[in-house]
Short mmCIF file of C-alpha atoms in Angstrom, two decimals:
data_model
loop_
_atom_site.label_atom_id
_atom_site.label_comp_id
_atom_site.label_asym_id
_atom_site.label_seq_id
_atom_site.Cartn_x
_atom_site.Cartn_y
_atom_site.Cartn_z
CA UNK K 993 232.29 -36.75 -48.03
CA UNK K 994 229.57 -38.55 -49.94
CA UNK K 995 226.84 -36.48 -51.62
CA UNK K 996 224.15 -39.00 -50.70
CA UNK K 997 222.00 -38.48 -47.61
CA UNK K 998 222.89 -40.41 -44.46
CA UNK K 999 220.46 -43.05 -43.16
CA UNK K 1000 217.24 -41.65 -41.70
CA UNK K 1001 217.47 -43.86 -38.61
CA UNK K 1002 220.92 -42.42 -37.86
CA UNK K 1003 219.64 -38.86 -38.14
CA UNK K 1004 216.74 -39.71 -35.82
CA UNK K 1005 219.16 -41.12 -33.23
CA UNK K 1006 221.31 -37.98 -33.54
CA UNK K 1007 218.34 -35.66 -33.03
CA UNK K 1008 217.13 -37.57 -29.97
CA UNK K 1009 220.61 -37.76 -28.43
CA UNK K 1010 221.17 -34.04 -29.03
CA UNK K 1011 217.79 -33.16 -27.49
CA UNK K 1012 218.37 -35.26 -24.37
CA UNK K 1013 222.16 -34.75 -24.17
CA UNK K 1014 222.22 -38.48 -23.46
CA UNK K 1015 222.57 -41.68 -25.49
CA UNK K 1016 220.71 -43.57 -22.76
CA UNK K 1017 217.62 -41.36 -22.79
CA UNK K 1018 217.67 -41.29 -26.60
CA UNK K 1019 217.69 -45.08 -26.60
CA UNK K 1020 214.72 -45.18 -24.21
CA UNK K 1021 212.73 -42.80 -26.42
CA UNK K 1022 213.50 -44.71 -29.63
CA UNK K 1023 213.04 -48.12 -27.97
CA UNK K 1024 216.51 -49.33 -28.99
CA UNK K 1025 219.68 -50.08 -27.03
CA UNK K 1026 222.28 -47.52 -26.04
CA UNK K 1027 224.86 -49.36 -28.13
CA UNK K 1028 222.57 -49.03 -31.16
CA UNK K 1029 222.41 -45.26 -30.64
CA UNK K 1030 226.23 -45.20 -30.43
CA UNK K 1031 226.49 -47.17 -33.69
CA UNK K 1032 224.07 -44.78 -35.43
CA UNK K 1033 226.09 -41.78 -34.27
CA UNK K 1034 229.31 -43.40 -35.54
CA UNK K 1035 227.59 -43.97 -38.88
CA UNK K 1036 226.91 -40.24 -39.12
CA UNK K 1037 230.41 -39.30 -37.99
CA UNK K 1038 231.88 -41.53 -40.68
CA UNK K 1039 229.48 -40.10 -43.25
CA UNK K 1040 230.41 -36.49 -42.44
CA UNK K 1041 234.02 -37.24 -41.43
CA UNK K 1042 233.75 -35.27 -38.19
CA UNK K 1043 232.90 -35.66 -34.51
CA UNK K 1044 229.33 -34.90 -33.45
CA UNK K 1045 229.49 -35.36 -29.67
CA UNK K 1046 232.20 -34.55 -27.16
CA UNK K 1047 232.26 -36.00 -23.63
CA UNK K 1048 233.20 -33.62 -20.84
CA UNK K 1049 233.23 -35.74 -17.70
CA UNK K 1050 229.72 -37.17 -17.41
CA UNK K 1051 228.13 -34.58 -19.68
CA UNK K 1052 227.60 -35.03 -23.40
CA UNK K 1053 228.11 -31.93 -25.50
CA UNK K 1054 227.53 -31.14 -29.17
CA UNK K 1055 230.52 -30.42 -31.35
CA UNK K 1056 230.54 -27.30 -33.52
CA UNK K 1057 229.63 -29.44 -36.54
CA UNK K 1058 226.68 -30.97 -34.67
CA UNK K 1059 225.36 -27.53 -33.71
CA UNK K 1060 225.37 -26.62 -37.40
CA UNK K 1061 223.62 -29.85 -38.36
CA UNK K 1062 220.93 -30.00 -35.66
CA UNK K 1063 218.53 -27.18 -36.74
CA UNK K 1064 218.16 -28.57 -40.26
CA UNK K 1065 217.62 -32.12 -38.99
CA UNK K 1066 214.93 -30.96 -36.56
CA UNK K 1067 213.22 -28.92 -39.27
CA UNK K 1068 213.32 -31.91 -41.63
CA UNK K 1069 211.70 -34.28 -39.15
CA UNK K 1070 209.05 -31.68 -38.31
CA UNK K 1071 208.24 -31.40 -42.02
CA UNK K 1072 207.97 -35.18 -42.32
CA UNK K 1073 205.64 -35.35 -39.32
CA UNK K 1074 203.41 -32.64 -40.79
CA UNK K 1075 203.26 -34.43 -44.12
CA UNK K 1076 202.33 -37.74 -42.50
CA UNK K 1077 199.82 -36.04 -40.23
CA UNK K 1078 198.13 -34.52 -43.28
CA UNK K 1079 197.45 -37.96 -44.72
CA UNK K 1080 196.36 -39.40 -41.37
CA UNK K 1081 193.76 -36.65 -40.98
CA UNK K 1082 191.90 -37.95 -44.04
CA UNK K 1083 190.76 -40.98 -42.05
CA UNK K 1084 190.48 -39.26 -38.67
CA UNK K 1085 188.99 -36.01 -37.46
CA UNK K 1086 189.21 -32.52 -38.89
CA UNK K 1087 191.49 -30.39 -36.72
CA UNK K 1088 190.23 -26.82 -36.39
CA UNK K 1089 191.71 -23.68 -34.83
CA UNK K 1090 189.36 -20.87 -33.75
CA UNK K 1091 189.38 -17.73 -31.56
CA UNK K 1092 188.45 -18.33 -27.93
CA UNK K 1093 185.42 -16.02 -27.71
CA UNK K 1094 183.90 -17.31 -30.95
CA UNK K 1095 184.44 -20.85 -29.68
CA UNK K 1096 182.56 -20.30 -26.43
CA UNK K 1097 179.83 -18.01 -27.77
CA UNK K 1098 178.96 -19.67 -31.07
CA UNK K 1099 181.12 -22.43 -32.48
CA UNK K 1100 180.95 -25.15 -29.80
CA UNK K 1101 177.17 -25.50 -30.02
CA UNK K 1102 177.24 -25.58 -33.83
CA UNK K 1103 179.96 -28.22 -34.02
CA UNK K 1104 178.06 -30.37 -31.52
CA UNK K 1105 174.98 -30.18 -33.75
CA UNK K 1106 177.12 -30.89 -36.84
CA UNK K 1107 178.43 -34.12 -35.29
CA UNK K 1108 174.90 -35.15 -34.30
CA UNK K 1109 173.40 -34.49 -37.73
CA UNK K 1110 176.33 -35.91 -39.71
CA UNK K 1111 177.74 -38.91 -37.79
CA UNK K 1112 181.32 -39.71 -38.73
CA UNK K 1113 182.21 -36.07 -39.41
CA UNK K 1114 184.27 -35.37 -36.31
CA UNK K 1115 185.89 -31.99 -35.65
CA UNK K 1116 188.64 -31.56 -33.06
CA UNK K 1117 188.51 -27.91 -32.01
CA UNK K 1118 191.43 -26.01 -30.50
CA UNK K 1119 190.48 -22.67 -28.97
CA UNK K 1120 193.28 -20.10 -29.05
CA UNK K 1121 193.65 -16.52 -27.88
CA UNK K 1122 194.76 -14.46 -30.87
CA UNK K 1123 195.18 -10.69 -30.75
CA UNK K 1124 195.23 -10.86 -34.56
CA UNK K 1125 193.64 -14.01 -35.93
CA UNK K 1126 196.25 -16.12 -37.69
CA UNK K 1127 197.05 -19.70 -38.66
CA UNK K 1128 200.14 -21.21 -40.30
CA UNK K 1129 199.06 -24.47 -41.92
CA UNK K 1130 202.69 -25.34 -42.65
CA UNK K 1131 203.74 -25.11 -39.01
CA UNK K 1132 200.55 -25.75 -36.99
CA UNK K 1133 198.70 -29.10 -36.85
CA UNK K 1134 195.36 -27.88 -38.20
CA UNK K 1135 193.27 -28.80 -41.24
CA UNK K 1136 191.11 -25.68 -41.09
CA UNK K 1137 190.55 -22.53 -39.05
CA UNK K 1138 187.89 -19.92 -38.37
CA UNK K 1139 189.50 -16.49 -38.54
CA UNK K 1140 188.36 -12.88 -38.30
CA UNK K 1141 189.81 -11.01 -41.27
CA UNK K 1142 189.36 -8.77 -44.26
CA UNK K 1143 189.11 -11.61 -46.78
CA UNK K 1144 192.66 -11.30 -48.08
CA UNK K 1145 194.08 -14.78 -47.63
CA UNK K 1146 196.76 -16.80 -49.48
CA UNK K 1147 195.65 -17.85 -52.98
CA UNK K 1148 196.08 -21.54 -52.19
CA UNK K 1149 193.47 -21.38 -49.39
CA UNK K 1150 189.78 -22.18 -49.79
CA UNK K 1151 187.76 -19.40 -48.14
CA UNK K 1152 184.16 -19.54 -46.91
CA UNK K 1153 182.62 -16.37 -45.44
CA UNK K 1154 180.43 -17.08 -42.39
CA UNK K 1155 179.20 -13.72 -41.00
CA UNK K 1156 180.32 -10.12 -40.38
CA UNK K 1157 181.64 -8.71 -37.13
CA UNK K 1158 178.96 -6.32 -35.81
CA UNK K 1159 180.09 -4.25 -32.83
CA UNK K 1160 177.46 -3.22 -30.30
CA UNK K 1161 177.60 -1.98 -26.66
CA UNK K 1162 176.46 -4.58 -24.12
CA UNK K 1163 175.71 -4.40 -20.41
CA UNK K 1164 173.73 -5.87 -17.54
CA UNK K 1165 169.93 -6.19 -18.05
CA UNK K 1166 169.15 -3.54 -15.41
CA UNK K 1167 170.81 -0.86 -17.55
CA UNK K 1168 167.57 -0.61 -19.53
CA UNK K 1169 165.42 0.15 -16.50
CA UNK K 1170 165.94 3.91 -16.82
CA UNK K 1171 164.90 4.08 -20.46
CA UNK K 1172 166.87 4.86 -23.65
CA UNK K 1173 170.48 5.88 -23.29
CA UNK K 1174 171.82 9.33 -24.10
CA UNK K 1175 175.32 10.54 -24.92
CA UNK K 1176 175.54 12.01 -21.42
CA UNK K 1177 174.82 8.65 -19.84
CA UNK K 1178 177.39 6.94 -22.05
CA UNK K 1179 179.98 9.54 -21.06
CA UNK K 1180 179.27 8.95 -17.38
CA UNK K 1181 179.41 5.15 -17.43
CA UNK K 1182 182.44 2.88 -17.03
CA UNK K 1183 183.61 1.66 -20.43
CA UNK K 1184 185.05 -1.87 -20.49
CA UNK K 1185 187.64 -2.53 -23.19
CA UNK K 1186 187.82 -6.08 -24.58
CA UNK K 1187 191.09 -5.29 -26.39
CA UNK K 1188 194.19 -3.60 -24.94
CA UNK K 1189 194.29 -1.11 -27.82
CA UNK K 1190 190.58 -0.26 -27.30
CA UNK K 1191 190.03 -0.63 -31.05
CA UNK K 1192 186.45 -1.93 -30.77
CA UNK K 1193 185.15 1.06 -28.83
CA UNK K 1194 187.20 3.38 -31.04
CA UNK K 1195 185.61 1.90 -34.17
CA UNK K 1196 182.08 2.07 -32.78
CA UNK K 1197 182.40 5.66 -31.50
CA UNK K 1198 183.94 6.86 -34.76
CA UNK K 1199 181.17 5.38 -36.86
CA UNK K 1200 178.54 6.78 -34.50
CA UNK K 1201 180.13 10.24 -34.70
CA UNK K 1202 180.82 10.27 -30.95
CA UNK K 1203 184.61 10.17 -30.83
CA UNK K 1204 184.90 13.79 -29.68
CA UNK K 1205 182.23 13.41 -27.00
CA UNK K 1206 183.14 10.10 -25.34
CA UNK K 1207 186.62 9.70 -23.88
CA UNK K 1208 188.46 6.39 -24.02
CA UNK K 1209 190.71 7.28 -21.09
CA UNK K 1210 190.47 4.95 -18.12
CA UNK K 1211 188.18 1.97 -17.90
CA UNK K 1212 189.02 -1.66 -17.25
CA UNK K 1213 191.02 -3.32 -20.03
CA UNK K 1214 190.74 -7.02 -20.90
CA UNK K 1215 192.46 -9.12 -23.54
CA UNK K 1216 189.43 -10.99 -24.89
CA UNK K 1217 185.93 -10.11 -26.01
CA UNK K 1218 184.62 -12.87 -23.76
CA UNK K 1219 186.02 -11.33 -20.56
CA UNK K 1220 184.66 -7.92 -21.48
CA UNK K 1221 181.16 -9.30 -22.03
CA UNK K 1222 181.24 -11.32 -18.79
CA UNK K 1223 182.26 -8.22 -16.82
CA UNK K 1224 179.48 -6.23 -18.48
CA UNK K 1225 176.88 -8.89 -17.63
CA UNK K 1226 177.94 -8.68 -13.98
CA UNK K 1227 177.35 -4.95 -13.87
CA UNK K 1228 180.90 -3.61 -13.95
CA UNK K 1229 180.23 -1.31 -16.90
CA UNK K 1230 179.45 -1.34 -20.61
CA UNK K 1231 181.61 -3.42 -22.93
CA UNK K 1232 181.78 -3.75 -26.66
CA UNK K 1233 180.36 -7.03 -27.91
CA UNK K 1234 179.63 -8.82 -31.17
CA UNK K 1235 175.92 -8.82 -32.06
CA UNK K 1236 175.83 -12.41 -33.28
CA UNK K 1237 177.75 -13.72 -30.26
CA UNK K 1238 175.51 -11.99 -27.72
CA UNK K 1239 172.21 -12.74 -29.48
CA UNK K 1240 171.32 -15.73 -27.28
CA UNK K 1241 172.28 -13.94 -24.06
CA UNK K 1242 170.14 -10.93 -25.03
CA UNK K 1243 167.20 -13.17 -25.91
CA UNK K 1244 167.43 -14.95 -22.55
CA UNK K 1245 167.87 -11.73 -20.53
CA UNK K 1246 171.47 -12.25 -19.45
CA UNK K 1247 172.71 -9.19 -21.36
CA UNK K 1248 171.14 -5.99 -22.63
CA UNK K 1249 171.90 -3.60 -25.47
CA UNK K 1250 171.87 -0.13 -23.83
CA UNK K 1251 172.51 1.58 -27.16
CA UNK K 1252 171.01 -0.67 -29.86
CA UNK K 1253 173.14 0.37 -32.80
CA UNK K 1254 175.48 -2.20 -34.38
CA UNK K 1255 178.47 -1.08 -36.43
CA UNK K 1256 180.11 -3.28 -39.04
CA UNK K 1257 183.83 -3.33 -38.28
CA UNK K 1258 184.69 -4.15 -41.89
CA UNK K 1259 185.94 -7.60 -40.88
CA UNK K 1260 184.21 -10.96 -41.27
CA UNK K 1261 184.57 -14.46 -39.86
CA UNK K 1262 185.80 -17.00 -42.40
CA UNK K 1263 186.33 -20.75 -42.47
CA UNK K 1264 189.61 -21.33 -44.30
CA UNK K 1265 191.65 -24.38 -45.28
CA UNK K 1266 194.45 -25.27 -47.74
CA UNK K 1267 193.06 -26.36 -51.10
CA UNK K 1268 195.61 -29.16 -51.35
CA UNK K 1269 194.74 -30.65 -47.95
CA UNK K 1270 192.94 -34.04 -47.98
CA UNK K 1271 189.42 -33.97 -46.59
CA UNK K 1272 188.17 -31.25 -48.93
CA UNK K 1273 184.71 -32.77 -49.29
CA UNK K 1274 184.22 -32.96 -45.52
CA UNK K 1275 185.41 -29.37 -45.19
CA UNK K 1276 182.90 -28.23 -47.80
CA UNK K 1277 180.11 -29.98 -45.87
CA UNK K 1278 181.27 -28.27 -42.70
CA UNK K 1279 181.38 -24.93 -44.51
CA UNK K 1280 177.83 -25.32 -45.85
CA UNK K 1281 176.59 -26.28 -42.38
CA UNK K 1282 178.19 -23.32 -40.60
CA UNK K 1283 176.95 -20.88 -43.25
CA UNK K 1284 173.43 -22.25 -42.79
CA UNK K 1285 173.68 -21.89 -39.02
CA UNK K 1286 174.76 -18.26 -39.36
CA UNK K 1287 171.88 -17.46 -41.75
CA UNK K 1288 169.35 -19.07 -39.41
CA UNK K 1289 170.27 -17.00 -36.36
CA UNK K 1290 167.71 -14.53 -35.03
CA UNK K 1291 169.49 -11.33 -34.09
CA UNK K 1292 168.24 -8.60 -31.73
CA UNK K 1293 166.57 -5.64 -33.40
CA UNK K 1294 169.17 -2.89 -33.73
CA UNK K 1295 170.08 -0.08 -36.08
CA UNK K 1296 172.67 -1.41 -38.52
CA UNK K 1297 175.46 0.92 -39.63
CA UNK K 1298 177.93 0.20 -42.39
CA UNK K 1299 181.12 2.06 -43.13
CA UNK K 1300 179.37 4.49 -45.48
CA UNK K 1301 176.77 5.27 -42.78
CA UNK K 1302 179.32 7.00 -40.55
CA UNK K 1303 178.04 10.25 -39.14
CA UNK K 1304 180.15 13.36 -39.52
CA UNK K 1305 179.52 14.09 -35.83
CA UNK K 1306 177.37 17.13 -36.48
#
């Protein structure tokens, strides 16, 4: 067997035929004839000195050798597509991944303003539910991402801090009609949990020194911050929210802060992107814009607590 690589067009025909289990459908996808697909497969079989497909009646099956070859071929074409897509993005739009709640509550409006103020700087935003914010720039088709994290990212990423996560209880506006909240009232109300592990309420209660007094048993559980805040606005209970993301709703009277004390979770939102990715100058302009938008926000007046402000519970 030759040490040189077989022709790329033959490998492409093999991958398509293996995926469709059909030379005919592979030919349709590649816009060539069925006989051309057959010739390409024969080229590979001669190159590797083995059969790649076995006919069993009308069905086309992979040989053992083909099953060994296929994963590497698919991985290779995926890598080529990512590499070509990276260069194409320099002339097109920036492709961004971001958490769903941040997208709806903050990012969409800012990106719309960014496009208006800087024509030609287009951003294609993909909103994704992520229990733990994550992006794999080698496997996912994104140029940048906004992630909630602790600032520890790969060394080959550019990192721009946008704003901290500030946890604060939120509820319907009428919750303020009876005056300031007490621990007893918090104990009696329905807690809404925007994460299945209830980590946001657990963090806030611990840093307020209320973990022993307020039980986390029961209560409706959601899988996004957005759903928890919507349920709270409709009067189903008190949810944990993010101060920056609820600022506009509080200002316009759609949400209230029954216990106006915000706790820093220790995590921040960051804009990140690979340093080697084309479009670095556009990404820096986007970073500067988003940082400016975060600094310009008017937040509700609350007591701010950092990690070292945690009460002992006395």
